[in-house]
Tab-separated table of C-alpha atoms in Angstrom:
chain	number	residue	atom	x	y	z
F	1	MET	CA	140.503	97.287	117.611
F	2	THR	CA	137.821	97.354	115.870
F	3	LYS	CA	136.189	99.330	113.981
F	4	GLN	CA	133.026	102.204	115.721
F	5	LYS	CA	129.911	102.668	113.993
F	6	GLY	CA	129.215	105.986	112.766
F	7	GLN	CA	132.683	106.497	111.971
F	8	ILE	CA	135.400	105.748	108.565
F	9	ASP	CA	137.972	103.042	109.637
F	10	ASP	CA	141.046	104.611	110.909
F	11	ASN	CA	143.074	102.731	108.440
F	12	LEU	CA	141.241	104.799	105.310
F	13	GLN	CA	143.536	107.971	106.261
F	14	ASN	CA	146.044	107.054	103.551
F	15	LYS	CA	143.132	106.989	100.748
F	16	VAL	CA	140.595	109.929	103.059
F	17	ILE	CA	141.358	113.767	102.354
F	18	ARG	CA	139.462	116.219	103.407
F	19	VAL	CA	138.740	118.639	101.047
F	20	PRO	CA	135.616	120.886	99.544
F	21	LEU	CA	132.725	118.870	99.215
F	22	ALA	CA	131.457	120.770	96.387
F	23	GLU	CA	135.646	120.606	94.307
F	24	ALA	CA	135.438	117.284	95.236
F	25	LEU	CA	132.161	117.443	93.385
F	26	GLY	CA	132.737	119.429	90.655
F	27	ILE	CA	129.665	122.144	91.827
F	28	LYS	CA	129.921	124.532	89.287
F	29	LYS	CA	127.704	128.235	90.241
F	30	GLY	CA	124.108	128.176	88.768
F	31	VAL	CA	122.106	125.029	88.811
F	32	ASN	CA	123.223	121.675	90.510
F	33	ALA	CA	120.801	118.710	91.077
F	34	VAL	CA	121.064	115.754	93.186
F	35	ILE	CA	119.251	112.324	92.397
F	36	GLY	CA	119.518	109.192	94.051
F	37	SER	CA	118.859	107.330	97.523
F	38	GLY	CA	120.813	106.907	100.835
F	39	GLY	CA	121.719	110.931	100.584
F	40	LYS	CA	120.743	113.629	99.428
F	41	SER	CA	119.441	115.333	101.990
F	42	SER	CA	122.130	115.586	103.655
F	43	LEU	CA	125.136	115.234	100.824
F	44	LEU	CA	122.396	119.387	99.664
F	45	LYS	CA	122.611	120.652	104.026
F	46	SER	CA	126.873	119.721	103.855
F	47	LEU	CA	127.026	121.176	100.084
F	48	SER	CA	125.353	124.379	101.297
F	49	LEU	CA	127.118	124.867	104.478
F	50	GLU	CA	130.620	124.642	102.562
F	51	LEU	CA	129.008	126.889	99.528
F	52	SER	CA	127.754	129.302	101.751
F	53	GLN	CA	131.432	130.695	102.437
F	54	LYS	CA	131.642	131.518	98.911
F	55	GLY	CA	128.397	132.822	98.113
F	56	SER	CA	124.641	132.698	98.596
F	57	VAL	CA	123.365	129.017	98.086
F	58	LEU	CA	119.028	128.659	96.864
F	59	LEU	CA	118.288	125.042	98.292
F	60	THR	CA	114.526	123.242	96.104
F	61	THR	CA	112.758	120.734	94.710
F	62	SER	CA	111.559	119.485	91.155
F	63	THR	CA	109.939	116.892	92.737
F	64	HIS	CA	109.604	117.357	97.188
F	65	ILE	CA	111.533	118.079	100.028
F	66	LEU	CA	111.506	118.721	103.046
F	67	PRO	CA	111.921	122.081	105.137
F	68	PHE	CA	115.419	121.857	106.026
F	69	SER	CA	116.285	122.853	109.650
F	70	HIS	CA	119.648	124.827	108.741
F	71	CYS	CA	118.135	127.969	107.462
F	72	GLU	CA	115.384	130.394	106.620
F	73	ASN	CA	112.704	128.386	104.546
F	74	ILE	CA	109.757	130.726	102.324
F	75	CYS	CA	107.680	128.543	101.279
F	76	PHE	CA	104.568	129.488	98.962
F	77	SER	CA	101.249	127.762	100.166
F	78	ASP	CA	97.158	128.926	99.840
F	79	GLU	CA	95.870	130.101	102.680
F	80	ASN	CA	94.542	127.201	104.194
F	81	VAL	CA	97.981	125.437	104.976
F	82	SER	CA	100.173	126.457	107.654
F	83	SER	CA	103.162	125.504	109.692
F	84	SER	CA	103.912	126.358	113.216
F	85	SER	CA	107.937	125.805	112.289
F	86	GLU	CA	109.416	129.417	113.205
F	87	ASN	CA	111.820	129.033	110.425
F	88	ILE	CA	109.710	128.494	107.373
F	89	SER	CA	107.990	131.575	106.098
F	90	ILE	CA	105.205	131.471	103.974
F	91	LEU	CA	104.103	133.887	101.262
F	92	ASN	CA	100.786	133.544	99.796
F	93	GLU	CA	98.598	135.825	97.041
F	94	ASN	CA	97.963	138.247	99.631
F	95	ALA	CA	101.702	138.647	101.120
F	96	LEU	CA	102.229	140.051	97.313
F	97	ILE	CA	99.018	141.875	96.686
F	98	SER	CA	99.881	143.323	100.218
F	99	ASN	CA	102.664	145.060	98.989
F	100	GLU	CA	102.162	144.739	95.439
F	101	ASN	CA	100.034	146.622	92.394
F	102	ALA	CA	97.068	143.539	92.832
F	103	SER	CA	96.656	145.074	88.639
F	104	ALA	CA	100.193	143.558	88.080
F	105	LEU	CA	98.843	140.246	88.795
F	106	ASN	CA	95.983	140.144	86.625
F	107	LYS	CA	94.617	136.546	88.330
F	108	ASN	CA	95.857	135.426	91.756
F	109	ILE	CA	99.199	134.226	92.156
F	110	SER	CA	97.966	130.020	93.861
F	111	THR	CA	95.982	129.708	90.099
F	112	LEU	CA	99.443	130.174	88.531
F	113	LYS	CA	100.831	127.505	91.225
F	114	GLU	CA	98.462	124.942	90.030
F	115	LYS	CA	99.233	125.859	86.396
F	116	ASN	CA	102.993	125.515	87.544
F	117	LEU	CA	104.053	128.593	84.850
F	118	LEU	CA	105.172	126.486	82.031
F	119	PRO	CA	106.862	128.388	80.144
F	120	GLY	CA	104.935	129.472	77.458
F	121	GLU	CA	101.190	128.323	78.777
F	122	ASP	CA	98.590	130.810	77.999
F	123	ILE	CA	96.732	131.479	81.471
F	124	HIS	CA	95.328	135.099	80.402
F	125	SER	CA	98.205	136.460	78.257
F	126	GLU	CA	102.296	137.039	78.357
F	127	GLU	CA	102.610	139.282	80.299
F	128	ALA	CA	100.682	138.530	82.971
F	129	LEU	CA	102.452	135.796	83.395
F	130	LYS	CA	105.523	137.419	82.932
F	131	ASN	CA	104.459	139.990	85.924
F	132	SER	CA	103.557	137.408	88.144
F	133	LYS	CA	106.846	135.399	87.569
F	134	ALA	CA	109.038	139.449	89.085
F	135	LEU	CA	106.297	140.380	91.658
F	136	LEU	CA	107.379	136.485	93.378
F	137	GLN	CA	110.554	137.133	92.454
F	138	ARG	CA	111.344	140.744	94.306
F	139	LYS	CA	109.390	139.996	96.937
F	140	VAL	CA	111.451	136.599	97.793
F	141	LEU	CA	114.569	139.120	97.133
F	142	SER	CA	113.301	141.415	99.349
F	143	LEU	CA	112.744	138.533	102.397
F	144	TRP	CA	116.273	137.457	101.657
F	145	ASN	CA	119.367	138.893	103.357
F	146	LYS	CA	122.506	137.040	101.861
F	147	SER	CA	124.816	138.897	104.202
F	148	GLN	CA	123.116	137.257	106.671
F	149	ASN	CA	121.672	134.274	105.827
F	150	PRO	CA	123.399	132.793	102.911
F	151	ILE	CA	121.560	129.642	102.492
F	152	LEU	CA	117.757	129.745	101.582
F	153	CYS	CA	115.099	126.634	101.155
F	154	LEU	CA	112.516	127.617	98.477
F	155	GLY	CA	108.957	125.517	97.863
F	156	THR	CA	105.476	125.613	98.068
F	157	LEU	CA	104.472	124.068	101.748
F	158	GLU	CA	102.200	121.027	101.538
F	159	LYS	CA	99.601	119.892	103.711
F	160	ASN	CA	102.241	117.013	104.700
F	161	GLY	CA	104.423	119.796	105.595
F	162	LYS	CA	106.050	118.409	102.975
F	163	LEU	CA	107.983	121.109	99.455
F	164	SER	CA	106.872	121.004	96.322
F	165	PRO	CA	108.086	122.945	93.231
F	166	PHE	CA	108.241	126.723	94.410
F	167	PRO	CA	105.812	128.818	91.869
F	168	LEU	CA	109.549	129.918	89.337
F	169	PRO	CA	110.630	128.238	86.794
F	170	PHE	CA	115.275	128.084	87.489
F	171	SER	CA	115.695	129.927	84.291
F	172	ALA	CA	114.687	132.519	87.565
F	173	LEU	CA	115.880	131.045	90.569
F	174	GLU	CA	119.451	130.653	89.278
F	175	LYS	CA	119.788	134.424	88.806
F	176	MET	CA	118.448	134.790	92.687
F	177	ALA	CA	122.163	132.663	94.014
F	178	ASP	CA	124.989	131.891	93.282
F	179	TYR	CA	124.735	128.007	93.497
F	180	VAL	CA	121.122	126.322	93.661
F	181	LEU	CA	121.044	122.890	94.722
F	182	VAL	CA	117.852	121.035	93.353
F	183	GLU	CA	116.291	117.441	95.380
F	184	ALA	CA	114.819	116.162	91.889
F	185	ASP	CA	114.786	112.588	92.890
F	186	GLY	CA	112.643	110.766	95.528
F	187	SER	CA	113.640	107.566	97.940
F	188	LYS	CA	110.710	107.162	100.041
F	189	ARG	CA	114.512	107.560	102.886
F	190	LEU	CA	115.932	104.079	100.917
F	191	PRO	CA	119.305	103.183	100.711
F	192	GLY	CA	118.542	102.634	96.985
F	193	LYS	CA	116.409	103.375	94.429
F	194	ALA	CA	115.801	102.244	89.853
F	195	HIS	CA	113.985	105.195	88.407
F	196	GLY	CA	110.647	105.111	86.681
F	197	GLN	CA	109.773	106.504	83.248
F	198	ASN	CA	109.417	109.834	84.596
F	199	GLU	CA	112.434	110.223	87.439
F	200	PRO	CA	114.296	111.980	88.730
F	201	GLN	CA	113.028	115.661	87.213
F	202	ILE	CA	116.640	117.430	86.309
F	203	PRO	CA	115.767	120.789	85.400
F	204	LYS	CA	116.853	121.574	82.421
F	205	GLU	CA	118.944	124.061	83.319
F	206	SER	CA	121.029	121.344	85.770
F	207	GLN	CA	125.749	122.158	84.922
F	208	ARG	CA	126.398	118.819	86.284
F	209	THR	CA	124.111	115.817	88.546
F	210	VAL	CA	125.494	114.272	91.652
F	211	LEU	CA	123.904	110.285	91.931
F	212	VAL	CA	123.774	109.313	95.898
F	213	PHE	CA	123.547	105.509	96.960
F	214	GLY	CA	124.037	104.711	100.299
F	215	ALA	CA	126.478	101.678	101.463
F	216	SER	CA	124.062	100.489	103.595
F	217	ALA	CA	121.799	98.579	101.784
F	218	LEU	CA	124.993	96.163	99.961
F	219	HIS	CA	124.649	92.532	101.602
F	220	LYS	CA	120.767	92.741	102.151
F	221	PRO	CA	118.047	91.674	100.416
F	222	ILE	CA	116.806	93.912	97.429
F	223	SER	CA	113.459	93.893	98.591
F	224	GLU	CA	114.383	95.921	101.976
F	225	VAL	CA	116.873	98.505	100.650
F	226	ILE	CA	115.594	98.896	96.924
F	227	HIS	CA	113.100	101.654	96.322
F	228	ARG	CA	110.856	100.829	93.117
F	229	VAL	CA	112.730	96.954	93.651
F	230	GLU	CA	109.726	95.716	91.083
F	231	ILE	CA	111.989	98.042	88.025
F	232	PHE	CA	115.519	96.660	89.584
F	233	GLN	CA	114.129	93.438	89.186
F	234	ASN	CA	113.851	93.988	85.355
F	235	PHE	CA	116.861	95.321	84.984
F	236	PHE	CA	119.058	91.816	85.270
F	237	THR	CA	117.276	88.381	82.984
F	238	PRO	CA	115.383	86.836	83.898
F	239	SER	CA	113.916	88.844	86.647
F	240	LEU	CA	115.863	89.049	90.200
F	241	PRO	CA	114.119	87.011	92.887
F	242	PRO	CA	113.047	89.809	95.455
F	243	ASP	CA	115.273	87.808	98.786
F	244	THR	CA	118.113	88.561	96.575
F	245	LEU	CA	120.874	90.419	98.142
F	246	LEU	CA	122.590	93.335	96.700
F	247	THR	CA	126.501	92.351	95.394
F	248	LYS	CA	128.814	95.430	93.931
F	249	GLU	CA	128.192	93.350	91.275
F	250	LEU	CA	125.021	93.654	90.989
F	251	LEU	CA	124.579	97.707	91.812
F	252	LEU	CA	127.379	98.373	88.890
F	253	GLN	CA	125.022	96.457	86.822
F	254	ALA	CA	122.304	98.746	87.975
F	255	PHE	CA	123.792	101.496	86.803
F	256	ARG	CA	125.303	101.151	83.705
F	257	LYS	CA	121.608	100.245	82.788
F	258	GLU	CA	120.187	103.019	84.381
F	259	ASN	CA	123.685	105.395	82.737
F	260	LEU	CA	121.992	108.774	85.237
F	261	GLY	CA	124.793	111.490	87.001
F	262	ASP	CA	127.757	113.050	86.066
F	263	CYS	CA	129.686	111.976	89.531
F	264	LEU	CA	128.591	109.182	92.070
F	265	PHE	CA	128.903	110.121	95.947
F	266	VAL	CA	129.154	106.456	98.273
F	267	ASN	CA	127.400	107.915	101.331
F	268	GLN	CA	127.296	105.234	104.735
F	269	LEU	CA	131.077	104.723	103.613
F	270	ASP	CA	130.985	104.199	108.068
F	271	CYS	CA	128.704	101.136	107.477
F	272	LEU	CA	131.845	98.985	105.780
F	273	THR	CA	135.346	98.287	106.083
F	274	LYS	CA	138.930	99.616	105.270
F	275	LYS	CA	138.861	97.398	102.363
F	276	GLU	CA	135.307	96.995	101.417
F	277	ALA	CA	135.379	100.994	100.896
F	278	GLU	CA	138.231	101.020	98.994
F	279	GLU	CA	137.310	97.586	97.075
F	280	LEU	CA	133.375	99.361	96.428
F	281	LEU	CA	135.143	102.577	95.098
F	282	LEU	CA	137.797	101.777	92.378
F	283	PHE	CA	135.358	98.522	90.791
F	284	LEU	CA	133.091	101.200	90.936
F	285	GLN	CA	134.498	103.831	89.076
F	286	LYS	CA	136.444	101.168	86.990
F	287	GLY	CA	132.872	100.105	85.845
F	288	LEU	CA	131.817	103.707	85.227
F	289	GLY	CA	133.974	105.270	84.534
F	290	LYS	CA	133.217	108.848	86.113
F	291	MET	CA	134.165	110.421	88.876
F	292	VAL	CA	133.850	108.353	92.144
F	293	CYS	CA	134.361	109.504	95.776
F	294	GLY	CA	132.740	108.236	98.908
F	295	GLY	CA	132.298	109.017	102.708
F	296	SER	CA	129.524	109.732	105.299
F	297	LEU	CA	127.599	112.073	105.410
F	298	LYS	CA	125.115	111.246	108.465
F	299	GLU	CA	126.042	114.914	110.642
F	300	GLY	CA	125.445	116.693	107.491
F	301	SER	CA	129.055	118.706	108.494
F	302	ALA	CA	129.925	121.450	106.299
F	303	HIS	CA	133.916	119.640	105.739
F	304	PRO	CA	132.877	115.642	105.638
F	305	GLU	CA	135.904	113.685	105.440
F	306	VAL	CA	135.505	112.375	101.403
F	307	LEU	CA	137.949	109.285	100.346
F	308	LEU	CA	139.502	109.330	97.017
F	309	LEU	CA	141.303	106.491	95.206
């Protein structure tokens, strides 16, 4: 019987365990980061749906992310940026000042956003910065009904429709929800990625970092499936030609070279056979010496099947 695309092989039933995804990945209360490629947004969605059964969840980014369709999005923005999406609420300096004492700002929030609210940055005074952060934090919490909508996405809405970091430090965000899930990497929607010098941007508050890889990249030319392929090529001596097919052996060497993440989640296992999936996870787990699990998050399910070895 031929395995249908989009389903993990039925013969994997002896290995597939329906366990909480957050438990398999070791997600803890507080800040947790997701990096890599091949399903970061799907993983964040699945985790948020699961964790919302236990507490409040903030979704955000340290780089860029698209707004989520399964939850409300509260975005900070300059006045000249707007959105037609019903689930996106936009905050700007006027929205904040309308309900608060404007003198507490000493400088409008829009300008503070441009400074990224770096700790210790002397915009006008330390007190003005502190007041501005507290004002923005209170405004968000006043708009968020956690009992009805336990999941909220926060970001700064850009003209291209993507979200950049919200103008509050992660030390403040982690006080606003039970779980803060951060997309801390970009990948141009490719299943694999090599990281540049300033990547990933993992918050120092992060207690757990999950590295994601899309199994659909295997057995294909690295130039077609790896973001920043020139970096990946130079992991090896001599440098790999761009038409080199990605094998699990090359993948392991690249993971070792970068040494990123506390655990690895291999997404898109539905594109592999039973034998390939088992061999890949076992090979990577032995080679990396860290927790490795996998599954298919194509539908962003709250309870995906997780393959554990």
